[in-house]
Short mmCIF file of C-alpha atoms in Angstrom, two decimals:
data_model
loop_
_atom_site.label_atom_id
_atom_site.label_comp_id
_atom_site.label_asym_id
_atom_site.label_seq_id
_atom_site.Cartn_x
_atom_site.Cartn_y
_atom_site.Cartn_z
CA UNK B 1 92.02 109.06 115.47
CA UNK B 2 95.55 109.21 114.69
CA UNK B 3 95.94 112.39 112.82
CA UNK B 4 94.28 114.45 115.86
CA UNK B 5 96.97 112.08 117.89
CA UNK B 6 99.25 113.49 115.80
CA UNK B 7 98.61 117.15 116.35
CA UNK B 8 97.95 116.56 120.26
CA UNK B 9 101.67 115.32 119.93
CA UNK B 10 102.90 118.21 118.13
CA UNK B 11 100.94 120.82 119.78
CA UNK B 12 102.76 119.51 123.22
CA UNK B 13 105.86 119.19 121.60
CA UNK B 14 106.16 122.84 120.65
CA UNK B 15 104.77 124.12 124.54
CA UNK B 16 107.99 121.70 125.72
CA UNK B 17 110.34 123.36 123.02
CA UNK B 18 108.80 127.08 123.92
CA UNK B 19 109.87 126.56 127.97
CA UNK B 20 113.12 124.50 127.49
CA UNK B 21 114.36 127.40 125.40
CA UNK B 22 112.99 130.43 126.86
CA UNK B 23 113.93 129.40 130.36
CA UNK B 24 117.11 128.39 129.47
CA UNK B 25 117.89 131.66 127.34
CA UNK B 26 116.39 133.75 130.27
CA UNK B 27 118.66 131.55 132.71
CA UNK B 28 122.12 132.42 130.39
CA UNK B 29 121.46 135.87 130.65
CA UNK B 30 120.28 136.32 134.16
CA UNK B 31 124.01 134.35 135.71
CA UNK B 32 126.01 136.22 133.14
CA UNK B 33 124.77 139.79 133.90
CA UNK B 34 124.73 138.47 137.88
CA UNK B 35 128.58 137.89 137.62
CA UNK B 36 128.97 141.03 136.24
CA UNK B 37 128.27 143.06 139.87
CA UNK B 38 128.62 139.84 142.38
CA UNK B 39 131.86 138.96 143.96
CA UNK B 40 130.67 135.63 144.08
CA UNK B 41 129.11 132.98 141.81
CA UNK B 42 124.95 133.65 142.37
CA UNK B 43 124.88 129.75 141.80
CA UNK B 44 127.16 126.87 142.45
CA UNK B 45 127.72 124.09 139.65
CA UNK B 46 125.61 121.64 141.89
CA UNK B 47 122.99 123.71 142.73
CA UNK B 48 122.22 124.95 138.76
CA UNK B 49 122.27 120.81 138.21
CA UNK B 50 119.77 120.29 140.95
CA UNK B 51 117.51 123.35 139.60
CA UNK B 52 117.90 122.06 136.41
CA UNK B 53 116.47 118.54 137.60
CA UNK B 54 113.29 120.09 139.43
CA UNK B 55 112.62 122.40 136.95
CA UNK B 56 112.63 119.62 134.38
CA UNK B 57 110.07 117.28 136.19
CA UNK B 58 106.95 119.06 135.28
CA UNK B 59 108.10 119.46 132.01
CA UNK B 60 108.15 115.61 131.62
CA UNK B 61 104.44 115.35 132.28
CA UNK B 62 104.03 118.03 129.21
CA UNK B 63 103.29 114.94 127.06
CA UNK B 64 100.13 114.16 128.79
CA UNK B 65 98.54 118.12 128.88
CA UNK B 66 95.05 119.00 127.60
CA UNK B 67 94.72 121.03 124.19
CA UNK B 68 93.28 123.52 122.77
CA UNK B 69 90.82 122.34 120.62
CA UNK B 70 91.25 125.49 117.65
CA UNK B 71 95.00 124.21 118.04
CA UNK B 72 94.28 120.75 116.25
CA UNK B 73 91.22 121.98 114.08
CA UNK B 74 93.86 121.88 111.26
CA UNK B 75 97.41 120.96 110.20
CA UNK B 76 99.99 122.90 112.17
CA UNK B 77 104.00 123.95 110.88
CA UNK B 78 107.34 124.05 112.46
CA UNK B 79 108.48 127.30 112.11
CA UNK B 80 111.99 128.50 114.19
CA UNK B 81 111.55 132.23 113.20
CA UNK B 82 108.34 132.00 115.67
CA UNK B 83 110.57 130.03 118.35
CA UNK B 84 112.93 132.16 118.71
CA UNK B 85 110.51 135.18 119.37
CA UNK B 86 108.98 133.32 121.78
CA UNK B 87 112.48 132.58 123.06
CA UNK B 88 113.71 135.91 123.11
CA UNK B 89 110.20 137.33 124.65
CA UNK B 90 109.57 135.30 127.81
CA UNK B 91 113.68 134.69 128.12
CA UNK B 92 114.13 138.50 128.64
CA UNK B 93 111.01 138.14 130.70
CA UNK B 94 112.38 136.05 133.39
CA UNK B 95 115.79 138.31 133.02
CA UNK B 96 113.61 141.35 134.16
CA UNK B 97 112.42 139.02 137.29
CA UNK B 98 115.45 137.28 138.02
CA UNK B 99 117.14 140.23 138.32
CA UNK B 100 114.42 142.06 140.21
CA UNK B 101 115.04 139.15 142.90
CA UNK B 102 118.48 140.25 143.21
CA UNK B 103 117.80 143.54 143.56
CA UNK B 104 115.70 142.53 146.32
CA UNK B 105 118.35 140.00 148.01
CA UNK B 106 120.96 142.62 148.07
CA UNK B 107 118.83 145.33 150.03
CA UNK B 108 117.99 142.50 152.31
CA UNK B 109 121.59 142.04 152.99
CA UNK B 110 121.93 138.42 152.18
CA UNK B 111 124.76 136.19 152.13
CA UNK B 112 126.46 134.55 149.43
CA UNK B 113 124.25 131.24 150.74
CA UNK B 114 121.22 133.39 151.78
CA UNK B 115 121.49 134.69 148.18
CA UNK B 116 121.58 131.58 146.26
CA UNK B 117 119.16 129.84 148.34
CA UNK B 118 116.64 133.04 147.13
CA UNK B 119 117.77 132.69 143.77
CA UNK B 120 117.17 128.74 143.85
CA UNK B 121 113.41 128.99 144.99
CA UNK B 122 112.62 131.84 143.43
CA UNK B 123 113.75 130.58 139.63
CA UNK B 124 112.66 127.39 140.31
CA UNK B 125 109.28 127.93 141.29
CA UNK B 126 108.89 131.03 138.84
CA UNK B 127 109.57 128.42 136.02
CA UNK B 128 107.26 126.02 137.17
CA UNK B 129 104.17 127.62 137.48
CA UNK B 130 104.85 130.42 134.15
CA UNK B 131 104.60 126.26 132.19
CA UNK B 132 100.98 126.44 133.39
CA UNK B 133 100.36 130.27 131.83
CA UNK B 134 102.54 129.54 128.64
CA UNK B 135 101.04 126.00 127.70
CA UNK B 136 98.01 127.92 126.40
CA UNK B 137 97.31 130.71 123.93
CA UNK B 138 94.13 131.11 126.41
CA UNK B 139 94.22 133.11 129.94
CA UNK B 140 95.40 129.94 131.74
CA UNK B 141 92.17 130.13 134.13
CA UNK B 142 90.17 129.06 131.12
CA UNK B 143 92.60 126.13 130.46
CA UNK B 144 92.51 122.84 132.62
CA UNK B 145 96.21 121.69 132.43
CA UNK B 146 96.13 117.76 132.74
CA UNK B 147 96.70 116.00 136.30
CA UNK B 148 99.51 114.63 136.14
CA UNK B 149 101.21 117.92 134.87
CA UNK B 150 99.33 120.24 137.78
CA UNK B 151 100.36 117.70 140.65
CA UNK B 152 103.63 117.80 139.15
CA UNK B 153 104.12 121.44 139.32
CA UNK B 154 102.70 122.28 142.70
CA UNK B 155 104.94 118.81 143.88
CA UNK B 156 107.74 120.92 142.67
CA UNK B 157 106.45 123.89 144.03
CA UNK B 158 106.48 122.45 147.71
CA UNK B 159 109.49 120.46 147.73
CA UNK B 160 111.50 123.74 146.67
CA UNK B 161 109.48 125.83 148.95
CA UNK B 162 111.04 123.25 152.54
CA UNK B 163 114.28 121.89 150.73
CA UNK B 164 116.16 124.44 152.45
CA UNK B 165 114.82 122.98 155.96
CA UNK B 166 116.15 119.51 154.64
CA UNK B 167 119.61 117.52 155.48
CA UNK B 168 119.97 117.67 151.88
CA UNK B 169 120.22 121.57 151.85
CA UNK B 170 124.00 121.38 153.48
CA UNK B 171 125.20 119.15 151.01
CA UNK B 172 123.85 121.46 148.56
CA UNK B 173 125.21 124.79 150.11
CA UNK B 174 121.56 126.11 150.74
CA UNK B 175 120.73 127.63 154.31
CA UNK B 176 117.62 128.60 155.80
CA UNK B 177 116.89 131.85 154.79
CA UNK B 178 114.65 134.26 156.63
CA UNK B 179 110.78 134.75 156.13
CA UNK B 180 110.90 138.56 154.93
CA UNK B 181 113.31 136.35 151.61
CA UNK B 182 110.20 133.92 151.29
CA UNK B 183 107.34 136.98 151.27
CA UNK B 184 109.98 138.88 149.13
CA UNK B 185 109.74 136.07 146.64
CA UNK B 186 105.98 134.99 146.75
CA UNK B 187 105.27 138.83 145.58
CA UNK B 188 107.91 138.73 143.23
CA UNK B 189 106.54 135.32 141.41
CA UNK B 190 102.89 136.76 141.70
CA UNK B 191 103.91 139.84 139.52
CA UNK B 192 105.82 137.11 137.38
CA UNK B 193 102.98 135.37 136.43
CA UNK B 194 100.70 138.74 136.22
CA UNK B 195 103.09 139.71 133.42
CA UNK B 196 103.63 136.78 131.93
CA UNK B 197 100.01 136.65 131.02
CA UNK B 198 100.07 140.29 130.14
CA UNK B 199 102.72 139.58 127.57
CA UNK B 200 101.16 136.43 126.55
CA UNK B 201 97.79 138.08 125.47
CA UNK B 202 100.01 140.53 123.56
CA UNK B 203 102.61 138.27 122.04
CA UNK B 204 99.72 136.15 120.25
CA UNK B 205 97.84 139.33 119.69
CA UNK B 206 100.72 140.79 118.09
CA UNK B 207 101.36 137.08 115.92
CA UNK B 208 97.21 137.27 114.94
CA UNK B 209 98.72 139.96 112.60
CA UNK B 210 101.22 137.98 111.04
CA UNK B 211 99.30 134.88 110.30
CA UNK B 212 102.95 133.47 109.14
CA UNK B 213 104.27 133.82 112.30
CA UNK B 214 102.34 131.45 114.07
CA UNK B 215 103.21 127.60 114.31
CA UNK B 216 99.44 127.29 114.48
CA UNK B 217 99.43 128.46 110.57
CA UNK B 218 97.72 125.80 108.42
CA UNK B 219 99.81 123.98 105.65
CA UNK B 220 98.70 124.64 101.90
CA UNK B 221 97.53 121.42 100.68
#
């Protein structure tokens, strides 16, 4: 049926628009307060370029993700005002963990390298696997992302988890960091995702209110 086509479309559309914008907002504010206490850059040109790319790849599968059925039951609106809350929301989210991360790099007396190489898997995984908690007003347990966008993720999820073990990591200034920086950043990206269901549940809770708010918001015929 092409009009429930058409809402799969837009439905996926909107989950692309809500991570391209909040992980880029949270990614602006999280190197600009960085430079404001490091003596060096907490990421090189190529290496925001290459996190950029990985990050990205999920994303691309986005088109092909399962939806919630009460999310094409009816006509659905554009509406920026709700964008940019969710924007600002789980941006400032990722600020809050990003900069928890280098809180945690510092005390473990990294290097400049040792530093960015944390900061690389840490973002980049952390904004892989928050697409599978914020691609669904549901607890994401009790949503079955599609298969192409799962195998994506946890692709992702491994190649950043060795790339520093691979001859590509020199060319891209990464080092092999110790194991204490990889169990610091598995606990910090399991409290990641903890809150970023939290504030999920509450964001949408919060919207319920404010039937306006929501993209979801039927269209008066």
């Amino acid at each position: 049926d092409g009009v429930i086509l058409g809402r799969i479309t837009f439905v996926n559309t909107l989950k692309y628009v809500f991570m391209a914008t909040s992980a880029n907002f949270g990614n602006m504010f999280s190197m600009a307060g960085a430079s404001l206490f490091l003596p060096f850059l907490p990421l090189l040109p190529k290496q925001i370029l290459l996190e950029n790319l990985m990050t990205d790849f999920p994303e691309l599968t986005i088109s092909t993700d399962n939806v919630d059925q009460k999310l094409i039951q009816q006509p659905r609106r554009w509406d920026m005002k709700f964008i940019r809350k969710f924007m600002v929301t789980f941006g400032f989210l990722s600020v809050v963990f990003d900069f928890l991360a280098f809180c945690v790099f510092i005390l473990l007396h990294a290097t400049e390298q040792e530093f960015r190489t944390g900061w690389f898997i840490e973002s980049v995984i952390s904004a892989s696997v928050v697409v599978l908690i914020i691609r669904t007003q549901k607890p994401f347990f009790k949503s079955k992302p599609s298969s192409y966008l799962l195998v994506a993720t946890l692709f992702i999820v491994g190649a950043t988890v060795i790339f520093p073990f691979t001859p590509l990591a020199e060319i891209f200034g990464f080092v092999v960091i110790p194991a204490s920086f990889y169990a610091s950043i598995g606990i910090i990206i399991i409290l990641y995702v903890i809150s970023a269901e939290i504030i999920k549940r509450k964001f949408y809770h919060i919207a319920a209110r404010r039937p306006l708010d929501l993209p979801s918001s039927s269209l008066n015929d």
